[in-house]
Amino acid sequence: MKRYTIFAITFSAFILFSSTIFAQFEFQERDTLTIVSHPALRHSPPQMRTSPQTYNSDNGFEGLLAARFQFVLDSMLFTHNLMGASAAIILPEKGTWLGAGGFSNPVTNDSMRTDMLLEIDSNTKSFVAAIILQMAEEGSLSLEDPISQWLPTFANVDSTMTIRQILQHTGGVSDYFNDNPATLLAILNNPTQFWTPEFTLTYVLPPNFPPGAAWRYSNTGYTLAGMIIREISGADSFTVPLHQRLLEPFNLQHTFVDIEEPLVGELAHNWNDLTGDGILDDLTLIPRTA
């Protein structure tokens, strides 16, 4: 699905969306996956998987305050059974604190570091919305435009939804991933299938409600928004306007759309309990095609 999964190191001011599955950001969202679990994790208790490993913050930051920040981070890892995390805090007149804890990959005993790239999943939606708002300010589109003004019709997608409604999750369009179990099965059955936004939309079920009648989170809406950006910009992919409008102007040198460009840096493993059985699965081993 075209899921654009955007990666960014913690130090970057913004961290982008996930794959499409675009999905969570076309353009990709992290929802594209093939489930892979490590036996070593299956037979290890949660507290062993998430044992905090403290790292120093950057030079010059107040020592006592840095230690308190690190303690909070390590405590959250343990309390919420997280595999690993990195964080950054910028304080005026004090500097920047960087911290990491836990593991990137406990199987190989690789600890989390503050310079690792991280999948940002649906945080990518903020980038999509920002570009749409830029285009609205420029007069390239109106938030009140029905999506039919910019896109062809798709089955089960109400073309009368406005751009504002898809950004606010009030368009009623069904979520192709969360509302349709067939999507995950399709990914697992054919993990090398490349999911374009258009192909992803074939998994959209009938609308949940008429446009504007209620609120319901929908990755599909942001897939459509990404397609509108691509249409107006005239680019072949979402990555082009993303770089032109946000990444380059704001000097986000460590933020990438992994399905469309090479990553520069080491990607931290992405762990998630996909099946709800308490076992964390390594999503990093899944082909980047959805």
XYZ file of C-alpha atoms in Angstrom:
290
model
C 0.000 0.000 0.000
C 1.794 2.872 -0.606
C 2.583 3.419 2.740
C 4.997 6.001 3.074
C 6.845 5.403 6.186
C 8.824 8.285 7.237
C 11.798 7.937 9.440
C 13.432 10.629 11.524
C 15.945 10.796 14.310
C 14.672 12.151 17.576
C 16.710 15.328 17.231
C 14.711 16.406 14.195
C 12.000 18.900 15.023
C 9.396 16.927 13.150
C 8.932 13.249 12.702
C 6.778 11.999 9.861
C 4.091 9.649 9.063
C 3.900 6.064 8.509
C 3.203 4.064 5.597
C 0.001 3.676 3.458
C -0.113 1.425 3.902
C 0.365 5.451 2.813
C -0.788 4.842 6.197
C -0.222 6.101 7.973
C 1.246 8.129 5.579
C 0.770 6.834 2.082
C 1.659 7.795 2.321
C 2.681 5.235 4.518
C 1.721 3.921 7.587
C 3.184 1.485 9.729
C 0.277 -0.733 9.229
C 1.831 -2.652 6.406
C 3.234 -5.843 7.689
C 4.238 -9.399 7.599
C 4.339 -10.784 11.085
C 7.747 -11.954 12.234
C 8.493 -12.892 15.816
C 11.741 -13.929 17.417
C 11.573 -17.135 19.500
C 13.923 -15.513 21.982
C 11.272 -12.916 22.721
C 8.459 -15.417 23.008
C 10.199 -17.132 25.855
C 11.395 -14.056 27.705
C 9.289 -12.178 30.273
C 8.393 -8.548 29.479
C 10.654 -7.162 32.184
C 13.639 -8.844 30.550
C 12.763 -7.493 27.119
C 12.503 -3.921 28.293
C 15.242 -3.683 30.890
C 16.231 0.022 30.760
C 19.714 0.875 29.569
C 20.633 4.470 30.269
C 22.582 6.669 27.881
C 24.131 10.059 28.520
C 22.471 13.206 27.271
C 24.453 15.603 25.116
C 27.399 17.463 26.596
C 26.752 20.550 28.657
C 23.184 19.850 29.754
C 22.636 20.198 33.487
C 23.597 16.867 35.027
C 20.924 16.525 37.708
C 18.099 17.534 35.374
C 19.404 15.187 32.689
C 19.423 12.328 35.189
C 15.821 13.074 36.163
C 14.724 13.081 32.507
C 16.483 9.770 31.935
C 14.852 8.277 35.021
C 11.407 9.227 33.692
C 12.193 7.699 30.298
C 13.471 4.460 31.816
C 10.475 4.266 34.156
C 8.057 4.630 31.240
C 9.805 1.830 29.373
C 9.395 -0.499 32.320
C 5.845 0.563 33.264
C 4.446 0.260 29.743
C 6.477 -2.785 28.670
C 8.150 -0.940 25.807
C 11.062 -2.423 23.911
C 12.991 0.812 23.588
C 12.689 4.542 23.042
C 14.652 7.710 22.440
C 13.609 11.237 23.322
C 14.716 14.840 23.034
C 13.851 17.866 25.157
C 14.847 21.389 24.141
C 14.888 23.961 26.952
C 15.600 27.656 26.311
C 18.884 28.771 27.892
C 19.631 25.215 29.017
C 20.202 23.375 25.790
C 19.033 20.058 24.414
C 18.704 16.811 26.309
C 18.909 13.580 24.361
C 18.167 10.254 25.971
C 17.575 6.643 25.017
C 16.737 3.454 26.819
C 15.860 -0.169 26.214
C 16.702 -2.108 23.089
C 16.509 -1.716 19.348
C 16.962 -5.472 18.995
C 17.214 -7.579 22.164
C 18.021 -10.682 20.133
C 21.368 -9.190 19.137
C 21.597 -7.072 22.302
C 21.544 -3.837 20.302
C 20.610 -0.964 22.596
C 18.622 2.090 21.544
C 20.719 5.144 20.704
C 19.733 8.766 20.267
C 21.132 8.882 16.722
C 18.926 6.074 15.387
C 16.170 6.631 12.844
C 12.656 5.869 14.100
C 9.445 5.064 12.259
C 6.972 7.805 13.014
C 3.866 6.185 11.637
C 0.794 8.402 11.810
C 2.787 11.433 12.896
C 3.216 11.695 9.152
C -0.349 12.978 8.964
C 0.843 16.274 10.438
C 3.107 16.708 7.418
C 0.270 15.947 5.027
C -2.037 18.432 6.734
C 0.682 21.102 6.798
C 1.211 20.848 3.044
C -2.539 20.982 2.398
C -2.768 24.149 4.518
C 0.143 25.691 2.640
C -1.644 25.000 -0.630
C -4.827 26.539 0.767
C -2.956 29.703 1.772
C -1.478 29.897 -1.722
C -4.922 29.572 -3.280
C -4.121 26.285 -5.007
C -7.100 24.672 -3.284
C -9.828 25.406 -0.770
C -10.474 23.333 2.323
C -14.127 23.372 1.290
C -13.389 21.769 -2.091
C -15.074 18.381 -2.531
C -12.424 15.758 -3.213
C -14.116 15.151 -6.575
C -12.594 18.442 -7.718
C -9.150 16.876 -7.559
C -9.556 13.115 -7.703
C -11.465 10.578 -9.798
C -14.214 8.518 -8.187
C -13.391 5.382 -6.209
C -15.696 2.642 -4.995
C -17.040 3.269 -1.464
C -15.457 6.742 -1.352
C -18.016 9.558 -1.144
C -16.650 12.149 -3.554
C -18.674 14.916 -1.871
C -16.400 14.842 1.185
C -14.474 18.075 1.522
C -10.748 18.358 2.030
C -11.417 19.827 5.476
C -13.504 16.784 6.417
C -10.888 14.224 5.397
C -8.247 16.113 7.383
C -10.525 16.273 10.441
C -11.625 12.620 10.164
C -15.249 13.685 9.721
C -15.670 12.539 6.126
C -17.071 9.142 7.093
C -14.780 7.218 4.745
C -13.968 3.728 5.994
C -10.421 2.977 7.148
C -8.981 0.530 4.616
C -6.833 -1.122 7.282
C -8.548 -0.880 10.652
C -12.051 -1.480 9.270
C -11.196 -4.236 6.795
C -9.543 -7.467 8.057
C -8.953 -8.508 4.448
C -6.247 -5.868 4.093
C -3.865 -7.447 6.589
C -4.532 -10.892 5.150
C -3.724 -9.610 1.674
C -0.435 -8.185 2.895
C 0.528 -11.373 4.691
C -0.403 -13.551 1.727
C 1.648 -11.463 -0.696
C 4.221 -9.399 1.245
C 6.066 -8.284 -1.901
C 2.971 -6.728 -3.500
C 3.565 -3.004 -4.019
C 0.566 -1.081 -2.708
C -0.036 2.148 -4.568
C -2.560 4.595 -3.082
C -5.005 3.612 -5.822
C -4.619 -0.089 -5.076
C -5.011 0.589 -1.363
C -8.367 2.248 -2.014
C -9.738 -1.005 -3.443
C -9.848 -2.254 0.171
C -12.097 0.553 1.386
C -15.487 -0.641 2.661
C -18.752 1.380 2.492
C -18.742 4.708 4.401
C -19.299 4.681 8.143
C -21.557 7.762 8.000
C -22.417 10.689 5.693
C -19.756 13.419 5.380
C -19.772 15.731 8.393
C -22.193 13.619 10.445
C -19.694 12.302 13.006
C -16.011 11.703 13.753
C -14.083 8.500 13.126
C -10.346 8.088 12.612
C -9.527 7.096 9.063
C -6.180 6.450 7.416
C -8.023 6.463 4.111
C -8.749 10.169 4.417
C -5.055 10.971 4.588
C -4.300 8.655 1.704
C -6.755 10.774 -0.296
C -5.159 13.982 1.004
C -1.748 12.762 -0.100
C -3.132 11.990 -3.535
C -4.551 15.517 -3.769
C -1.137 16.960 -2.909
C 0.441 14.817 -5.586
C -2.191 15.895 -8.129
C -1.837 19.620 -7.458
C 1.964 19.546 -7.316
C 2.189 17.582 -10.552
C 4.804 15.315 -8.985
C 5.068 11.589 -9.558
C 5.259 10.907 -5.832
C 4.453 12.533 -2.523
C 8.133 12.633 -1.629
C 8.828 15.501 -4.039
C 6.470 18.112 -2.509
C 7.362 16.825 0.956
C 11.024 17.669 0.418
C 10.304 20.938 -1.365
C 7.823 22.287 1.160
C 8.917 20.913 4.528
C 12.066 18.826 4.746
C 14.414 21.172 2.896
C 13.041 24.525 4.168
C 13.173 23.311 7.784
C 16.491 21.500 7.357
C 15.073 18.108 8.338
C 18.070 16.214 7.023
C 17.296 12.971 8.802
C 13.695 12.487 7.724
C 12.879 10.104 4.888
C 10.078 8.331 3.046
C 11.545 4.865 3.146
C 9.534 3.329 0.344
C 10.772 5.920 -2.133
C 14.274 6.891 -1.036
C 17.272 5.339 0.742
C 17.683 5.849 4.463
C 20.842 7.551 5.690
C 21.552 6.168 9.135
C 20.617 3.152 11.218
C 16.933 2.339 11.602
C 15.824 1.207 15.042
C 13.780 -1.977 15.012
C 10.035 -1.356 15.240
C 8.256 -3.646 17.703
C 4.500 -4.067 17.989
C 2.088 -6.624 19.392
C 0.215 -7.231 16.148
C -1.968 -10.088 17.293
C -2.724 -8.993 20.855
C -1.064 -12.067 22.363
C 1.461 -10.137 24.423
C 4.296 -11.014 22.064
C 6.154 -8.193 20.364
C 6.770 -8.665 16.642
C 9.642 -7.092 14.733
C 8.012 -5.060 11.959
C 11.386 -3.967 10.633
C 11.730 -7.358 8.961
C 8.652 -6.742 6.829
C 9.203 -5.808 3.161
C 8.630 -2.099 2.533
C 6.027 -2.527 -0.151
C 2.766 -1.645 1.579
